[in-house]
Coordinates of C-alpha atoms in Angstrom, one line a residue:
X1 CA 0.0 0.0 0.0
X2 CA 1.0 3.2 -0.9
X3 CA 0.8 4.8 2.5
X4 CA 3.3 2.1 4.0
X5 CA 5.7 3.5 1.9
X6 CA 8.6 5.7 2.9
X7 CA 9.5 7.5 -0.3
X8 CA 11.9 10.1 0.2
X9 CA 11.6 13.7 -0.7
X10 CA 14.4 13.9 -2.4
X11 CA 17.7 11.1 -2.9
X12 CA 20.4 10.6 -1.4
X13 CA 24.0 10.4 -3.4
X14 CA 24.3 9.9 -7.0
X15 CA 20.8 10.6 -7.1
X16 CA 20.6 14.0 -5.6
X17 CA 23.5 14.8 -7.7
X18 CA 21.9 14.0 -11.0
X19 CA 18.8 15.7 -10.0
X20 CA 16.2 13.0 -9.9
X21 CA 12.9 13.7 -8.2
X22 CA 10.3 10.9 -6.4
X23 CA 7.0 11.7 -7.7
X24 CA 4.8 8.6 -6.7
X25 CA 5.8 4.6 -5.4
X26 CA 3.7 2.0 -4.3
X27 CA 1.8 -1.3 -5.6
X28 CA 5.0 -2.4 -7.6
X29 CA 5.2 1.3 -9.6
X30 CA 7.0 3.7 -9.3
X31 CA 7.4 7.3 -11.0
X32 CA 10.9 9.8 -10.9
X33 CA 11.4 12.6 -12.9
X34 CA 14.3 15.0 -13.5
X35 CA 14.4 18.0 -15.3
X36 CA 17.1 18.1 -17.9
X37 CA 20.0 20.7 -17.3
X38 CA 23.1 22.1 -19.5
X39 CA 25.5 19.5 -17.4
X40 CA 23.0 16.7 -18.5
X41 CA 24.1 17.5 -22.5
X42 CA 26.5 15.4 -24.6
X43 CA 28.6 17.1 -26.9
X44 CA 25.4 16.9 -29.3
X45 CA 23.8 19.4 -27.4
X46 CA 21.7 16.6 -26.3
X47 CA 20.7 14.7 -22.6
X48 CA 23.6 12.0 -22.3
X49 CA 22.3 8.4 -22.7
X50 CA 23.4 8.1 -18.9
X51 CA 21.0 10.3 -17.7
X52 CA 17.8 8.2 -19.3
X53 CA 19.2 4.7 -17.9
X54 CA 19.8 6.4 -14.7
X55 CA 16.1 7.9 -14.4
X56 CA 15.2 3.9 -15.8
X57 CA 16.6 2.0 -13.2
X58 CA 16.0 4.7 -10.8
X59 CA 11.9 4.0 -11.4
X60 CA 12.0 0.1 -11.9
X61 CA 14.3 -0.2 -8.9
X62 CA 12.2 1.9 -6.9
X63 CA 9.1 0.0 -8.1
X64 CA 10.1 -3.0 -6.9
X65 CA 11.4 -1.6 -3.2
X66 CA 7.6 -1.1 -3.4
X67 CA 7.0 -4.7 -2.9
X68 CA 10.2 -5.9 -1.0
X69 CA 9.6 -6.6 2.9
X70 CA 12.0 -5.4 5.4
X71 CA 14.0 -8.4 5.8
X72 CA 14.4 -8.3 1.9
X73 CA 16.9 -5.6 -0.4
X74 CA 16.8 -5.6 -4.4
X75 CA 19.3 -4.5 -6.5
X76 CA 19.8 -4.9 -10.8
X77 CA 21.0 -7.5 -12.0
X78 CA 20.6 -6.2 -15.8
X79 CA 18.9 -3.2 -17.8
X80 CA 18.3 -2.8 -21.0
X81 CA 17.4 0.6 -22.4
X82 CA 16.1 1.6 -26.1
X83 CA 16.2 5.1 -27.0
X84 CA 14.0 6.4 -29.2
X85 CA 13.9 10.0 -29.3
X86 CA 16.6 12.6 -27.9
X87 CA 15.7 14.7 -25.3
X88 CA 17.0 18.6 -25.1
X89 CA 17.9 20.7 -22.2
X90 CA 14.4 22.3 -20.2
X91 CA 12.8 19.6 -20.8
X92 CA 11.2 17.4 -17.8
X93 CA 11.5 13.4 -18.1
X94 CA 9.5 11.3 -16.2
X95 CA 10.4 7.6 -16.0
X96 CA 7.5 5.0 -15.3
X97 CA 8.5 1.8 -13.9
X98 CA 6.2 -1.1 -13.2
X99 CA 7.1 -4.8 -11.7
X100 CA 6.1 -7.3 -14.1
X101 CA 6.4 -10.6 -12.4
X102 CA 7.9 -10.9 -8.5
X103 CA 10.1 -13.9 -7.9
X104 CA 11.2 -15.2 -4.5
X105 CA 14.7 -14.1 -5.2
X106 CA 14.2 -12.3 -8.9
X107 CA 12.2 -9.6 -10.3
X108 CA 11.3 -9.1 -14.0
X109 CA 10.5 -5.0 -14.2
X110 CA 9.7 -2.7 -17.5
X111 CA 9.1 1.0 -17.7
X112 CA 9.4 4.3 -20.3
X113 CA 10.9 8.0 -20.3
X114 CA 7.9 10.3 -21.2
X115 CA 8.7 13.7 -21.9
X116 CA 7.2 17.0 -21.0
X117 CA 5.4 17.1 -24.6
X118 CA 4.0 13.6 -24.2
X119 CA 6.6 12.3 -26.1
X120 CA 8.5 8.4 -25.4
X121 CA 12.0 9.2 -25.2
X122 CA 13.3 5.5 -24.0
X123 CA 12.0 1.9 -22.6
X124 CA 13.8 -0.3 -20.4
X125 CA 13.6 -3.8 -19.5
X126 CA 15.2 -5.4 -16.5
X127 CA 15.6 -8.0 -13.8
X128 CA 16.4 -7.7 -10.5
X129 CA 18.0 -9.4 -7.6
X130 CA 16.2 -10.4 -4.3
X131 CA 17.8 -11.4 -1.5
X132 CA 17.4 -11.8 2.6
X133 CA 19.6 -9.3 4.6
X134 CA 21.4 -10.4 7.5

């Protein structure tokens, strides 16, 4: 249930410094965005690659944390991300990720990188890891 969650108002870390923003988790989905800046651009004036897997995993991990219990963690195992469209600086991503099927110790997750204009940027597919902390 959503309301069991504690979702942070901002992240911690790598996070933080990227820029990404929690918008909504719970019930295996999860929604980020981040608003993309002149130190997000590749030399082709363009959001880095980087910056769209990193709002990806960012979503389907945090999608899955949704469902974990406390004795469990998560973490991915493999992402893969196709890019479809380029994504210029001002413009606001926001990466839906959803658990697809919950395993006892893997997780099989999808999501996409809408843009500000309605527009799919990138989709990702991925499996996670599950395991029982010590």
């Amino acid at each position: 249930m959503e309301d069991d969650i504690v979702f942070p108002p901002s992240f911690p870390g790598f996070g933080r410094m990227v820029g990404l923003k929690p918008v909504s988790i719970g019930d295996g989905k999860c929604t980020v965005e981040v608003t993309v800046l002149q130190s997000h651009l590749n030399a082709g004036s363009v959001a880095h690659g980087g910056l769209h897997a990193t709002l990806l995993d960012t979503a389907l991990g945090g999608a899955l944390l949704s469902l974990v219990t406390p004795e469990e963690w998560c973490a991915t195992a493999e992402i893969v991300v196709s890019y479809i469209r380029p994504s210029k600086e001002g413009t606001t991503l926001v990466a839906n990720g959803r658990v697809v099927k919950r395993g006892k110790s893997i997780a099989h997750m999808e999501g996409e990188i809408i843009d500000s204009n309605g527009l799919l940027i990138a989709t990702a597919k991925g499996t996670w890891a599950i395991w029982k902390v010590d």
